[in-house]
Structures are given as C-alpha cells and as structure tokens.
C-alpha cells in the first residue's frame, strides 16, 4: 500500500479544500428571494422527483435545474428578476408555470401544480411510453428503457439503442468504437467474454436507463480509448413493497434459460433493493485455424491446420443488495454488495495437420481438452451524498472494494499419429490456471454552481490493484509452471467548468493521472516497473441554431492501459499448437479524439469522428518451434480511425418507432513485428443497423432488427462481410403489468465470423462458427402498483475495465 501513502497528505489537503469550499457562501450567489410549489398528478397524488427547471422569462435562459422531493415539493432561491418554471417527467406532458417576478426578500407561492399523463393514440392503435426515449446532453445520450425488453437480458436489448451494435459473438460497440461498460457509474472489471455472461444475466426489467457517452469528460477515468455505456439500475419505486419477476427460455442447438426477481421496499427513512438474476446457456463454438509460416524472403515454408470443436456451458448467479439511508432531507448514505458466481464448462477436440514447404504432411495429432472454470466476484461500496443547499452545491464521497477470482482447471491430452493414422504417443497434462485480483478505490466529487448557468466541478480518485496469476502443470518437466504478480496504483485529480446558455453551451475539463506499476515473474525473477504522469484535457461545445438544429464538437485525450491479462506472460493453451500469452513490455496507448455532430429535432444526427492512437495495441502471432504459434499483444507505431456516421431515432408514427445508424469508416496503421514492417491504409468499410418496432394494437407490438457490416480492415486483421436479421413480438396483458416477448435471433443463420491475420512471419485464416440462430421467450410481471416515487441514482465510481481474463 506504499503507493497510496505517498500521496495521502496531498489528497487530504485537497479534500479539506473541497469541504471548505462547500461551507463558504459566495456573495454573488446570495439569494434575493424564494419560489416554492408542489406537484401532483391527475389523481391529486404527490408527484415526486419531477425535473424542475427555473428559467429567465426574458430569453428562456436556464438558471437552475433540480428534482422535486419525494412529496412533490420544490423550491428555488433566485436573485431579483422575472422567471418561469418548466416541469418535465417521462410519460407526462411538459408543463410550464406562470411568469413571476422575484423581489428582495419575497417568497412566491405557486401552490399546487397538476402534471398530466401523456398518452398518444391513433384510431385503435395506442402508444404509451414503452419505447426508448432519447435525451441529448452535451456529452452523452440518455435512453430511458421504459419496460423495453420485457425481462430479456440487457445484452439482447443493447442492439435497440441508438448507435449501439452487438454482434452475435457479443462484441459491443458505440458509433463504431469499442466501449467500456459501467454499471451504476462503476466500470466493470471483466474480460469481454465474462462481461457478456454478466450482461446476459441482468434483466432489462431491472434497468432504469442507459447513458451512451461517446466522448467521456474529465470526470470519468481517462482509461479506455473508446466510448462508455453506463447502465443505471432501477431504484425508483413508490413507498412500500414493489417488484418485478421474470423468466425465460430459449432453444438453438441447445437450451437456454434465465430468471430473476427485483424487490424494492421504500420507507420514510430508507430504501432497500434486492435483485436476483440467473442465466444458463449451453452452446457450441468451433474454430478452423489455418496458419502459414513465412521466412524472411516472404516464402511459405510450412503450414498448420487446426480444426477445433467445442461445446460450452455457462451458468451465472448475479445477486445484488442495495441500501439507501436518508440521513436527512439532503444527505443519503448508500451501501451496495454485488456478488457474482459463474460456472463455465468446456469440452473440446482439435484435429491438427502439419505440412512442409512442398505441402506434404509431416505430422498429425489430436488434442482433447476438458475445462472447468469457476469465476467469483464481489463488488461492494459505500457512498455518501450531501446536497449542501438548494442552489445545487453537492458533495459525494465513495469508497469501493472489488474482488475477482478465476480458477481454470484443465485436463488436456495430446495424441500423436504417424502418417498411417496409427497412434504413436499419448501425452496427458493437467493444468491449473488461476487469476485473482483486488481493487481498492476512494473517490470524492464536488459540484459548485456559479451564476448565469455556469458550474464548477472538481474531484479526486485513488485506486490500488493487486493481481496474481499462476500456472501449475502436472508435468514436473514443464517449463510453463510459473507465477506472475502485478501491483498498480493510479492517482487522479480533475476539474471541469461548464456553462449552459440558451443557444451556446460548453464544458472545459482537465484531468491529471499518475500511474505506478510493477510486476515480477517468479521463476526467472524477471521484473518490470513503470511510472508516468499524463494530463487529459477535454472540450465539449454545443450550439443550438434554432429549436430543431444544433451543432456539437467534442475533443479529448485518453489513455488505454494494458489489461492486467495482456501484461501477464504466462502461457494459456488454446490447442496443442496454438497458445496465448501477455506481453510485460506492452506500453499504454495515448489517444486523441475529435467528433463533430449535427443534430435535427433531437432525432437525426450526422457526425464526423477521428481517432489517432500512439503505440496502438495490435494482436500478433509469433512462430515457435514445431509449427507452434503463440498470440500476444504488441505496440504499433500508430493507428488512425475516421468515420462518417448518421443516426436516426424517433417515434416516426404513433405506431412506429425506429432507431437506425449508418457508419462509413476507414482505419490505417503502421508497426514493425517479427522483423516485418506492417503498414496499411485500410479499406473503406460500411456498417448499418436498423431497429424498428411496430405497434399492432394497444398491447401488441412487433420488432425487427437488421444488421450489416461490409468487409473491413482493422490493423493486421481483415474481416469478411456479414449480415443477420432478428425479429420478435411482444404482448402486454393484465393492465400492462405483465408481458411476454418472443424473439427469433439470426433467423437465416447468416452471421459469419471469419478473418485473415497478417503477422509477418505467420499468416492465419480464422473461421469461427458458433450458435447464433435461436428462439427465446421472456415473461415479466410487475407488482406493487405503478412506479411513482423515484430516487435519483447515485452511482459514481469508475473501476478499471482491465481484467482481460478470457475463457476459451
């Protein structure tokens, strides 16, 4: 923990400064008067947590926005002037108060204001807030799910969000960029495969909204070269017991099942949340790997073909317990405990044929593997949030701990054959590969509103990570038995300044991060150590030409640190002649990003994006002895990525909602690997996604998802084109408390995952086939009354998405 203590005194001083600022009033902000009121629905019941915006009557400039309390009350303390108030809430008609005049010492009583429920209907076709509602901010899009998915896993709902693409092999992207997944403001510390399993185990019924952040501001960790998708769980039930129960099943080549329950009990002084999610999936995953070995004269000197077939089973249990204590009207203490348990089994067989330069067979072998993988994780945290005054000053403090363990036991056997297919050797091997890491983090954020729609935000964060990796082989002669340990601390400070005007808004940010890490490989006692400081500026501009037309610009600098697994040099076995390992020499990527977007009616967006990454991560294959290859990450000199994008998401007709996006992209890169200079200018690629939902009646709807991607080039990899279609139908009943949704995934079984990889001395063709065509039924039932009282979500802490443990 010496990494933390070196900075401790500075952090205490910074935190003291925050607390000092929070207690000292600024003369320019002293309120001259007060305005109060209460919000009710059409049944005269209190309507809590409505968005209430105070605006100047002269030019509609936003002065302050807050949420009404749990009894529907709101209050502002503005300076002298004329104002009106705007009231907004999902599913309700946007409402305005009368214009009123504030004088020194005066209190304006607006009394009780009724907010009416919004309902749109055409003939006998009804639509009422069941489709995504998109709210655009300067630096993100906010999508309120409103029951979308009917209890289906959130992974299946992702494709229905603007700009989000999820391939059948569970790769998620936003506007063509890789993403970090946050849950309740906290970065998930999972590999891509483990993360996919987690998201398949979380029901969309437990999700309140999803934030799509293409250009993260200085408030977020600088880690990650891509975008952020922040999934916010529901904590917005009315007083008493409320909940939702759901379940589903599916069938492809094998069966699937999911189930869960959400329970929430809200009292006057506390709120308790319990989620229980279960997911089971059995599927096949096959690989055909054709490796050609090249000498320095660019002549093929041999070839190896591996035909790998496997059947895999994953079982996930994901409970979540949360507690909010309302210590006072303005202070909330939140605690959460989120354990997770995953069980992964794999049975596979690989048939391997090696040939020489004359294409004559030199050897044949069969590799049998059984893997039993157990993953456990525990995410726990405390959060204290204090609203200092009604002007919007806010202080939050977070303390978090995260633990992850991955225990991989493999029983492998290699059978060698002679040229007449007679077995000549039987080589068993038992391997235990364990990955364990712990994350400790402390974070503080302070928001300080200034006059005329301006706001200052500052904060700090410090984290410490301990990662331990081990390989134990039953064969005592094996050179692969080893231990690798890595420790890392990251310390950060940030400051943002934002201004919101009637037409022009902007946000300036600066974040500084200091990183110190050291690793050691036990057998050969190899050590490495690195420390560096990097500043990360960001700029977001937003200009509204008219009510319908806007232009936004985003610039930032980011860093993509190597995942903990990509630094781990211990070998992982794919097959008898295909290995994988990390690279301790891997350097972080420094990325510069720029985006320019035009928006029309908050529904159509046209944008140009550019990314330039120094020391870009590139996966390469390195030849070893006896036509064995190992795949590991390396640093290229640079990579460039440019796109032109169009997105459209709108309730086009009362019975039709569409969310579609088109991306034209090109990626180029340069790097030297295995003694070869690899450089390409890329190819122009096209990708398109279109989600459409049709309301056939008041309670019946139909959806179709179309996805296409042309041939594309990414660094050393050239991907082949693919397309697929998914469709579904949704029926609501029992006064919309219950719903059933039937989905048909990849109807024509047209998805293909095939690519070529050029690593200089090794050129590989990968053909991957896995279960994509299936049918799934999801049922959902809500109880406890309609959702009325809502509590603002308090998720804030960002952990590192760098575990990188991949199950095979």
Coordinates of C-alpha atoms in Angstrom, one line a residue, residues 195-763:
X195 CA -18.8 -9.3 -19.3
X196 CA -21.1 -10.8 -21.9
X197 CA -22.1 -13.5 -19.5
X198 CA -22.8 -10.9 -16.8
X199 CA -24.9 -8.8 -19.1
X200 CA -26.8 -11.9 -20.2
X201 CA -27.6 -12.5 -16.5
X202 CA -29.0 -9.0 -15.8
X203 CA -32.7 -8.4 -16.8
X204 CA -33.7 -5.3 -18.7
X205 CA -36.6 -5.1 -16.2
X206 CA -34.1 -4.0 -13.5
X207 CA -32.6 -1.2 -15.7
X208 CA -33.9 2.4 -15.4
X209 CA -31.8 4.0 -18.2
X210 CA -28.7 3.7 -20.3
X211 CA -26.2 6.5 -20.8
X212 CA -24.3 6.5 -24.1
X213 CA -21.1 8.5 -23.7
X214 CA -19.1 8.7 -27.0
X215 CA -16.7 11.4 -25.6
X216 CA -16.1 11.0 -21.9
X217 CA -15.4 14.2 -20.0
X218 CA -12.6 14.8 -17.4
X219 CA -15.0 13.5 -14.7
X220 CA -14.5 9.9 -15.9
X221 CA -11.4 7.9 -15.7
X222 CA -9.1 8.6 -18.6
X223 CA -8.7 4.9 -19.2
X224 CA -10.1 3.5 -22.4
X225 CA -9.7 4.6 -26.0
X226 CA -13.4 4.2 -26.8
X227 CA -16.8 5.2 -25.5
X228 CA -18.7 4.4 -22.3
X229 CA -22.0 2.7 -21.9
X230 CA -23.3 3.4 -18.4
X231 CA -26.2 1.0 -17.3
X232 CA -28.2 2.5 -14.4
X233 CA -30.3 0.1 -12.3
X234 CA -33.8 1.0 -11.1
X235 CA -34.1 2.5 -7.6
X236 CA -37.3 4.4 -8.2
X237 CA -40.2 2.7 -6.6
X238 CA -43.1 4.2 -4.6
X239 CA -43.4 3.7 -0.9
X240 CA -43.9 0.2 0.3
X241 CA -43.1 -3.1 -1.4
X242 CA -42.7 -3.2 -5.2
X243 CA -41.1 -5.6 -7.5
X244 CA -40.8 -7.5 -10.8
X245 CA -40.5 -11.2 -11.5
X246 CA -39.3 -12.5 -14.8
X247 CA -38.1 -15.6 -16.6
X248 CA -37.5 -17.1 -20.0
X249 CA -36.1 -19.9 -22.0
X250 CA -34.6 -20.5 -25.4
X251 CA -33.6 -23.1 -27.9
X252 CA -30.9 -23.1 -30.5
X253 CA -28.7 -26.2 -30.9
X254 CA -29.0 -26.4 -27.1
X255 CA -31.3 -25.0 -24.4
X256 CA -31.0 -21.7 -22.6
X257 CA -32.8 -20.3 -19.5
X258 CA -33.0 -17.1 -17.5
X259 CA -35.0 -16.0 -14.4
X260 CA -34.9 -13.4 -11.7
X261 CA -36.7 -11.1 -9.3
X262 CA -36.4 -7.5 -8.3
X263 CA -37.6 -6.4 -4.9
X264 CA -37.7 -2.9 -3.5
X265 CA -39.0 -1.7 -0.2
X266 CA -39.1 2.1 0.4
X267 CA -39.8 3.5 3.8
X268 CA -39.7 7.1 5.1
X269 CA -36.0 6.8 6.2
X270 CA -34.6 4.1 4.0
X271 CA -34.8 2.2 0.7
X272 CA -33.9 -1.5 0.3
X273 CA -33.2 -3.1 -3.1
X274 CA -32.7 -6.8 -3.9
X275 CA -32.0 -8.2 -7.3
X276 CA -31.6 -11.9 -8.0
X277 CA -30.6 -12.9 -11.6
X278 CA -30.0 -16.4 -13.1
X279 CA -28.8 -17.3 -16.6
X280 CA -28.0 -20.6 -18.2
X281 CA -26.5 -21.1 -21.7
X282 CA -25.2 -24.1 -23.5
X283 CA -23.7 -23.6 -27.0
X284 CA -21.1 -24.8 -29.4
X285 CA -18.0 -22.8 -30.5
X286 CA -15.9 -24.1 -33.4
X287 CA -12.7 -22.7 -34.9
X288 CA -10.8 -23.5 -38.1
X289 CA -7.3 -22.0 -37.9
X290 CA -5.0 -22.2 -41.0
X291 CA -1.5 -20.9 -40.2
X292 CA 1.1 -20.3 -42.9
X293 CA 4.7 -19.8 -41.9
X294 CA 6.8 -17.3 -43.9
X295 CA 10.6 -16.8 -44.0
X296 CA 12.4 -13.5 -44.3
X297 CA 12.3 -13.9 -48.1
X298 CA 8.4 -13.9 -47.9
X299 CA 8.3 -17.6 -49.0
X300 CA 6.0 -20.1 -47.4
X301 CA 7.9 -22.8 -45.6
X302 CA 5.1 -24.7 -43.9
X303 CA 1.5 -24.8 -42.8
X304 CA -0.6 -26.0 -39.9
X305 CA -4.3 -26.5 -39.9
X306 CA -6.3 -26.8 -36.6
X307 CA -9.9 -27.8 -36.6
X308 CA -11.2 -27.1 -33.1
X309 CA -14.8 -28.1 -32.0
X310 CA -16.1 -27.5 -28.5
X311 CA -19.3 -27.5 -26.5
X312 CA -19.6 -24.9 -23.7
X313 CA -21.9 -24.3 -20.8
X314 CA -22.1 -21.2 -18.7
X315 CA -24.2 -20.7 -15.5
X316 CA -24.5 -17.3 -13.9
X317 CA -25.9 -16.3 -10.5
X318 CA -25.9 -12.5 -10.0
X319 CA -27.5 -11.2 -6.8
X320 CA -27.4 -7.5 -5.8
X321 CA -28.3 -5.9 -2.5
X322 CA -28.5 -2.2 -2.0
X323 CA -29.5 0.1 0.9
X324 CA -30.2 3.8 1.0
X325 CA -30.4 5.6 4.3
X326 CA -31.9 9.1 4.2
X327 CA -29.9 10.7 7.0
X328 CA -31.5 14.0 6.4
X329 CA -33.5 15.8 3.7
X330 CA -30.3 16.4 1.8
X331 CA -28.0 13.6 2.9
X332 CA -28.1 10.0 1.7
X333 CA -25.8 7.1 2.7
X334 CA -25.9 4.2 0.2
X335 CA -24.3 0.8 0.6
X336 CA -24.2 -2.0 -2.0
X337 CA -23.0 -5.5 -2.2
X338 CA -22.9 -7.3 -5.6
X339 CA -21.5 -10.8 -5.6
X340 CA -21.4 -12.8 -8.7
X341 CA -20.8 -16.5 -9.5
X342 CA -20.1 -18.0 -12.9
X343 CA -19.5 -21.7 -13.7
X344 CA -18.1 -22.4 -17.2
X345 CA -17.5 -25.9 -18.6
X346 CA -15.9 -26.7 -21.9
X347 CA -15.3 -30.0 -23.8
X348 CA -13.3 -29.7 -26.9
X349 CA -11.3 -31.6 -29.5
X350 CA -8.8 -30.3 -32.0
X351 CA -7.5 -32.1 -35.1
X352 CA -4.1 -30.8 -36.2
X353 CA -2.3 -31.4 -39.5
X354 CA 1.2 -30.0 -40.3
X355 CA 2.7 -29.8 -43.7
X356 CA 6.1 -28.7 -45.1
X357 CA 7.1 -26.4 -47.9
X358 CA 6.1 -28.9 -50.5
X359 CA 2.7 -29.2 -48.9
X360 CA 3.5 -32.8 -47.8
X361 CA 2.0 -33.9 -44.4
X362 CA 4.7 -34.1 -41.7
X363 CA 2.6 -34.9 -38.7
X364 CA -0.9 -35.4 -37.4
X365 CA -2.3 -35.1 -33.8
X366 CA -5.4 -34.8 -31.8
X367 CA -5.8 -32.5 -28.8
X368 CA -8.5 -33.3 -26.3
X369 CA -9.4 -30.8 -23.6
X370 CA -11.9 -30.6 -20.7
X371 CA -12.0 -27.3 -18.7
X372 CA -13.8 -26.5 -15.5
X373 CA -13.7 -22.8 -14.8
X374 CA -15.1 -21.1 -11.7
X375 CA -15.3 -17.3 -11.5
X376 CA -16.3 -15.3 -8.5
X377 CA -16.5 -11.6 -8.0
X378 CA -17.6 -9.3 -5.2
X379 CA -18.2 -5.6 -5.7
X380 CA -19.0 -3.6 -2.6
X381 CA -19.2 0.1 -1.9
X382 CA -20.3 3.0 0.3
X383 CA -21.4 6.3 -1.0
X384 CA -22.2 9.5 0.9
X385 CA -24.0 12.2 -1.0
X386 CA -24.8 15.6 0.6
X387 CA -26.8 18.3 -1.2
X388 CA -25.4 21.4 0.5
X389 CA -28.1 23.8 -0.5
X390 CA -30.9 24.4 -3.0
X391 CA -28.5 26.2 -5.3
X392 CA -27.1 22.9 -6.4
X393 CA -23.9 22.5 -4.4
X394 CA -23.3 18.8 -4.0
X395 CA -20.6 16.7 -2.3
X396 CA -20.2 12.9 -2.8
X397 CA -17.7 10.5 -1.4
X398 CA -17.2 6.9 -2.5
X399 CA -15.3 4.0 -1.0
X400 CA -15.2 0.8 -3.0
X401 CA -13.7 -2.7 -3.0
X402 CA -13.7 -5.2 -5.8
X403 CA -12.5 -8.8 -5.8
X404 CA -12.3 -11.1 -8.8
X405 CA -11.2 -14.7 -9.0
X406 CA -10.9 -17.0 -12.0
X407 CA -9.9 -20.6 -11.4
X408 CA -9.3 -22.7 -14.5
X409 CA -8.7 -26.4 -14.2
X410 CA -7.9 -28.2 -17.5
X411 CA -7.4 -31.9 -18.3
X412 CA -5.6 -32.0 -21.6
X413 CA -4.4 -34.9 -23.7
X414 CA -2.3 -34.8 -26.9
X415 CA -2.4 -37.9 -29.2
X416 CA 0.2 -38.1 -31.9
X417 CA -0.3 -40.2 -35.0
X418 CA 2.1 -41.5 -37.7
X419 CA 1.3 -40.9 -41.4
X420 CA -0.9 -44.0 -41.4
X421 CA -3.0 -42.6 -38.6
X422 CA -1.7 -45.1 -36.0
X423 CA -1.3 -43.5 -32.5
X424 CA 2.3 -43.3 -31.5
X425 CA 2.2 -41.2 -28.4
X426 CA -0.4 -40.3 -25.7
X427 CA 0.6 -37.3 -23.7
X428 CA -1.7 -36.2 -20.8
X429 CA -1.4 -32.9 -19.0
X430 CA -3.3 -31.4 -16.1
X431 CA -3.2 -27.6 -15.8
X432 CA -4.4 -25.3 -13.1
X433 CA -4.5 -21.6 -14.2
X434 CA -5.7 -19.1 -11.5
X435 CA -6.2 -15.4 -11.8
X436 CA -7.0 -13.3 -8.7
X437 CA -7.1 -9.6 -8.3
X438 CA -8.3 -7.0 -5.8
X439 CA -9.2 -3.3 -6.4
X440 CA -9.4 -0.7 -3.7
X441 CA -10.7 2.8 -4.6
X442 CA -11.5 6.1 -2.9
X443 CA -13.2 9.0 -4.8
X444 CA -14.6 12.4 -4.0
X445 CA -16.6 14.8 -6.2
X446 CA -17.8 18.3 -5.6
X447 CA -20.2 20.4 -7.7
X448 CA -20.4 24.1 -7.3
X449 CA -22.9 26.1 -9.4
X450 CA -22.0 29.6 -10.4
X451 CA -24.2 32.4 -11.6
X452 CA -25.8 32.6 -15.0
X453 CA -26.0 28.9 -15.7
X454 CA -22.3 28.2 -15.0
X455 CA -21.0 25.3 -12.9
X456 CA -17.7 24.2 -11.5
X457 CA -16.9 20.5 -10.7
X458 CA -13.8 19.0 -9.2
X459 CA -12.8 15.7 -7.7
X460 CA -10.1 13.2 -6.9
X461 CA -9.6 9.5 -7.1
X462 CA -7.0 7.0 -6.0
X463 CA -7.0 3.3 -6.6
X464 CA -4.8 0.3 -5.9
X465 CA -4.8 -3.0 -7.7
X466 CA -3.2 -6.3 -6.8
X467 CA -3.2 -9.0 -9.5
X468 CA -1.8 -12.5 -9.0
X469 CA -1.6 -15.1 -11.8
X470 CA -0.4 -18.7 -11.6
X471 CA 0.2 -21.7 -14.0
X472 CA 0.7 -25.1 -12.5
X473 CA 1.3 -28.1 -14.7
X474 CA 1.2 -31.8 -13.5
X475 CA 4.2 -32.5 -15.7
X476 CA 7.1 -31.5 -13.5
X477 CA 9.3 -31.1 -16.5
X478 CA 7.1 -28.4 -18.0
X479 CA 8.7 -25.0 -18.4
X480 CA 5.3 -23.3 -18.2
X481 CA 4.7 -23.7 -14.4
X482 CA 5.2 -20.1 -13.1
X483 CA 3.8 -17.3 -11.1
X484 CA 3.3 -13.7 -12.1
X485 CA 2.3 -10.8 -9.8
X486 CA 1.4 -7.2 -10.7
X487 CA 0.7 -4.2 -8.5
X488 CA -0.6 -0.9 -9.7
X489 CA -1.7 2.4 -8.2
X490 CA -3.4 5.3 -10.1
X491 CA -4.0 8.7 -8.6
X492 CA -6.1 11.4 -10.3
X493 CA -7.4 14.9 -9.9
X494 CA -9.9 16.6 -12.2
X495 CA -11.6 20.0 -12.7
X496 CA -14.4 20.9 -15.1
X497 CA -16.1 24.2 -15.9
X498 CA -19.4 24.2 -17.7
X499 CA -21.7 26.9 -19.0
X500 CA -25.3 26.4 -20.2
X501 CA -26.9 29.1 -22.2
X502 CA -30.0 29.5 -24.4
X503 CA -28.0 28.8 -27.6
X504 CA -24.4 28.1 -26.6
X505 CA -23.2 25.6 -24.0
X506 CA -19.7 24.4 -23.3
X507 CA -17.7 22.3 -20.9
X508 CA -13.9 22.5 -20.3
X509 CA -12.1 19.8 -18.4
X510 CA -8.7 18.8 -17.3
X511 CA -7.7 15.5 -15.6
X512 CA -4.3 14.5 -14.4
X513 CA -3.4 10.9 -13.6
X514 CA -0.2 9.4 -12.1
X515 CA 0.3 5.7 -12.6
X516 CA 2.8 3.4 -10.9
X517 CA 3.0 -0.3 -11.6
X518 CA 5.5 -3.1 -11.1
X519 CA 5.4 -6.8 -12.0
X520 CA 7.5 -9.9 -11.3
X521 CA 7.7 -13.3 -12.9
X522 CA 8.7 -15.7 -10.2
X523 CA 10.6 -18.5 -12.0
X524 CA 13.1 -16.4 -13.8
X525 CA 12.8 -13.4 -11.4
X526 CA 12.2 -11.0 -14.3
X527 CA 10.8 -7.7 -13.1
X528 CA 9.5 -4.6 -14.8
X529 CA 8.5 -1.2 -13.3
X530 CA 6.9 1.8 -14.9
X531 CA 5.6 5.2 -13.7
X532 CA 4.2 8.1 -15.6
X533 CA 2.0 11.2 -15.3
X534 CA -0.3 12.3 -18.1
X535 CA -2.7 15.2 -18.4
X536 CA -6.0 14.6 -20.1
X537 CA -7.8 17.8 -21.4
X538 CA -11.3 17.7 -22.8
X539 CA -13.6 20.2 -24.5
X540 CA -17.3 19.9 -25.4
X541 CA -19.2 22.6 -27.3
X542 CA -22.9 22.7 -28.1
X543 CA -24.6 25.4 -30.2
X544 CA -28.4 25.5 -30.9
X545 CA -29.1 27.4 -34.1
X546 CA -32.9 27.0 -33.5
X547 CA -35.1 24.7 -31.5
X548 CA -34.6 22.0 -34.1
X549 CA -31.0 22.5 -35.3
X550 CA -27.8 22.0 -33.2
X551 CA -24.1 21.5 -33.6
X552 CA -21.7 19.9 -31.2
X553 CA -17.9 19.5 -31.0
X554 CA -16.0 17.2 -28.7
X555 CA -12.2 16.9 -28.3
X556 CA -10.4 14.9 -25.7
X557 CA -7.2 13.0 -24.9
X558 CA -7.5 9.4 -23.5
X559 CA -5.2 6.6 -22.4
X560 CA -5.7 2.9 -22.9
X561 CA -3.7 1.0 -20.4
X562 CA -2.9 -2.7 -21.0
X563 CA -5.4 -5.0 -19.4
X564 CA -3.9 -7.0 -16.5
X565 CA -4.2 -10.2 -18.5
X566 CA -2.4 -8.6 -21.5
X567 CA 0.6 -7.9 -19.3
X568 CA 0.6 -11.5 -18.0
X569 CA 3.4 -13.5 -19.7
X570 CA 2.1 -16.9 -18.5
X571 CA 1.0 -19.2 -21.4
X572 CA -2.6 -20.1 -21.9
X573 CA -3.4 -23.2 -24.1
X574 CA -5.9 -22.9 -27.0
X575 CA -4.9 -26.2 -28.6
X576 CA -1.8 -28.3 -29.0
X577 CA -0.2 -25.8 -31.4
X578 CA -2.0 -22.6 -30.6
X579 CA -1.1 -20.7 -27.5
X580 CA -1.9 -17.2 -26.0
X581 CA 0.1 -15.0 -23.6
X582 CA 0.5 -11.4 -22.5
X583 CA 3.4 -9.1 -23.0
X584 CA 5.0 -7.3 -20.0
X585 CA 6.7 -4.8 -22.4
X586 CA 3.3 -3.6 -23.6
X587 CA 3.1 0.2 -23.4
X588 CA -0.2 2.2 -22.9
X589 CA -1.9 3.8 -25.9
X590 CA -2.2 7.6 -25.9
X591 CA -5.3 8.5 -28.0
X592 CA -6.5 11.8 -29.3
X593 CA -10.2 12.0 -30.3
X594 CA -12.3 14.5 -32.2
X595 CA -16.1 14.5 -33.0
X596 CA -18.3 16.9 -34.8
X597 CA -22.1 16.3 -34.8
X598 CA -25.1 18.0 -36.3
X599 CA -28.5 17.3 -34.7
X600 CA -32.0 17.8 -36.0
X601 CA -35.0 17.7 -33.7
X602 CA -33.0 15.6 -31.2
X603 CA -33.8 12.7 -33.5
X604 CA -31.4 12.8 -36.5
X605 CA -27.6 13.1 -36.0
X606 CA -24.9 13.4 -38.6
X607 CA -21.3 13.2 -37.4
X608 CA -17.6 13.0 -38.4
X609 CA -15.2 11.4 -35.9
X610 CA -11.4 11.0 -35.9
X611 CA -9.1 9.0 -33.6
X612 CA -5.3 8.9 -33.6
X613 CA -3.6 6.4 -31.3
X614 CA 0.1 6.3 -30.5
X615 CA 1.6 2.9 -29.6
X616 CA -1.7 1.3 -30.6
X617 CA -2.4 -2.2 -29.4
X618 CA -2.1 -4.9 -32.1
X619 CA -2.6 -8.6 -31.8
X620 CA 0.2 -10.6 -33.5
X621 CA 1.1 -14.3 -33.9
X622 CA 4.7 -15.4 -33.2
X623 CA 6.1 -18.7 -34.5
X624 CA 7.7 -21.1 -32.0
X625 CA 9.3 -24.5 -32.6
X626 CA 7.5 -27.4 -34.4
X627 CA 4.9 -25.1 -36.1
X628 CA 3.5 -23.9 -32.8
X629 CA 2.3 -20.3 -32.6
X630 CA 1.6 -18.0 -29.7
X631 CA -0.6 -15.0 -30.0
X632 CA 0.3 -11.9 -27.9
X633 CA -0.3 -8.1 -28.0
X634 CA 2.2 -5.6 -29.2
X635 CA 2.5 -1.9 -29.8
X636 CA 2.2 -0.5 -33.3
X637 CA 3.7 2.9 -34.1
X638 CA 0.2 4.4 -34.6
X639 CA -3.3 3.8 -35.8
X640 CA -5.8 6.2 -37.3
X641 CA -9.6 5.7 -37.4
X642 CA -12.0 8.0 -39.2
X643 CA -15.8 7.7 -39.6
X644 CA -18.8 9.5 -41.1
X645 CA -21.9 8.5 -39.2
X646 CA -25.7 9.1 -39.4
X647 CA -28.1 8.1 -36.7
X648 CA -31.9 8.4 -36.6
X649 CA -34.1 7.5 -33.7
X650 CA -37.7 8.7 -33.4
X651 CA -41.4 7.8 -32.9
X652 CA -42.0 8.3 -36.6
X653 CA -45.7 7.5 -36.3
X654 CA -47.9 6.7 -33.3
X655 CA -47.4 3.0 -34.3
X656 CA -43.8 3.1 -35.5
X657 CA -40.5 3.7 -33.6
X658 CA -37.2 3.4 -35.4
X659 CA -33.6 3.6 -34.3
X660 CA -31.1 3.3 -37.2
X661 CA -27.5 4.1 -37.8
X662 CA -25.0 4.0 -40.7
X663 CA -21.2 4.2 -40.3
X664 CA -18.7 4.7 -43.1
X665 CA -15.2 4.1 -41.7
X666 CA -11.5 3.6 -42.6
X667 CA -8.7 2.5 -40.3
X668 CA -4.9 2.7 -41.1
X669 CA -1.9 1.7 -39.0
X670 CA 1.9 1.2 -39.0
X671 CA 4.1 -1.1 -36.9
X672 CA 7.0 -3.5 -37.0
X673 CA 6.5 -7.0 -35.8
X674 CA 8.7 -10.2 -36.1
X675 CA 11.2 -8.2 -38.2
X676 CA 8.5 -7.2 -40.7
X677 CA 7.2 -3.7 -41.3
X678 CA 3.4 -3.9 -41.4
X679 CA 1.6 -0.9 -42.8
X680 CA -1.7 -0.4 -44.5
X681 CA -4.1 2.4 -45.3
X682 CA -7.1 0.3 -44.6
X683 CA -10.2 -0.1 -46.7
X684 CA -13.5 1.8 -46.7
X685 CA -16.0 -0.1 -44.7
X686 CA -19.8 0.2 -44.2
X687 CA -21.9 -0.9 -41.4
X688 CA -25.7 -0.4 -40.8
X689 CA -28.1 -1.3 -38.0
X690 CA -31.8 -0.7 -38.0
X691 CA -34.2 -1.5 -35.1
X692 CA -37.9 -1.0 -35.8
X693 CA -40.9 -1.5 -33.5
X694 CA -44.5 -1.6 -34.8
X695 CA -47.5 -1.3 -32.5
X696 CA -50.1 -3.6 -33.9
X697 CA -52.6 -2.8 -31.1
X698 CA -52.8 -1.3 -27.7
X699 CA -50.9 -4.2 -26.2
X700 CA -49.3 -6.0 -29.1
X701 CA -46.1 -4.9 -30.9
X702 CA -43.7 -6.4 -33.4
X703 CA -40.0 -5.6 -33.8
X704 CA -37.3 -6.4 -36.4
X705 CA -33.5 -5.8 -36.2
X706 CA -31.4 -5.6 -39.4
X707 CA -27.6 -5.6 -39.1
X708 CA -25.0 -5.5 -41.9
X709 CA -21.2 -5.0 -42.0
X710 CA -19.1 -5.0 -45.1
X711 CA -15.5 -6.3 -45.5
X712 CA -13.3 -4.3 -43.2
X713 CA -9.6 -4.0 -42.1
X714 CA -8.5 -3.5 -38.5
X715 CA -4.8 -3.3 -38.1
X716 CA -3.3 -6.7 -39.0
X717 CA -6.8 -8.3 -39.4
X718 CA -9.1 -8.3 -42.5
X719 CA -12.7 -9.2 -41.6
X720 CA -15.2 -10.7 -44.1
X721 CA -18.6 -9.2 -44.5
X722 CA -21.7 -10.4 -42.6
X723 CA -25.4 -9.7 -42.2
X724 CA -28.2 -11.0 -40.0
X725 CA -31.8 -10.5 -39.1
X726 CA -33.6 -10.7 -35.7
X727 CA -37.3 -10.4 -35.2
X728 CA -39.7 -10.6 -32.2
X729 CA -43.2 -10.0 -31.0
X730 CA -44.3 -8.5 -27.6
X731 CA -47.7 -8.9 -25.9
X732 CA -48.8 -7.0 -22.8
X733 CA -51.7 -8.1 -20.6
X734 CA -53.1 -7.7 -17.0
X735 CA -53.3 -3.9 -17.5
X736 CA -49.7 -3.9 -18.7
X737 CA -48.4 -5.3 -15.5
X738 CA -47.3 -8.5 -17.4
X739 CA -45.7 -9.0 -20.8
X740 CA -44.4 -11.8 -23.0
X741 CA -41.8 -11.3 -25.7
X742 CA -40.8 -13.9 -28.3
X743 CA -37.6 -13.3 -30.2
X744 CA -36.1 -15.1 -33.2
X745 CA -32.3 -14.5 -33.4
X746 CA -30.3 -14.6 -36.6
X747 CA -33.3 -16.0 -38.5
X748 CA -31.4 -17.0 -41.6
X749 CA -28.2 -18.2 -39.8
X750 CA -26.3 -15.7 -41.9
X751 CA -23.8 -14.3 -39.4
X752 CA -20.2 -15.2 -40.2
X753 CA -17.1 -14.5 -38.2
X754 CA -14.1 -15.0 -40.5
X755 CA -10.9 -13.1 -40.8
X756 CA -7.3 -13.1 -42.0
X757 CA -4.4 -12.0 -39.8
X758 CA -1.0 -10.9 -41.2
X759 CA 1.7 -11.0 -38.5
X760 CA 4.6 -11.0 -40.9
X761 CA 6.2 -14.4 -40.3
X762 CA 2.8 -16.0 -39.6
X763 CA -0.3 -15.5 -41.8

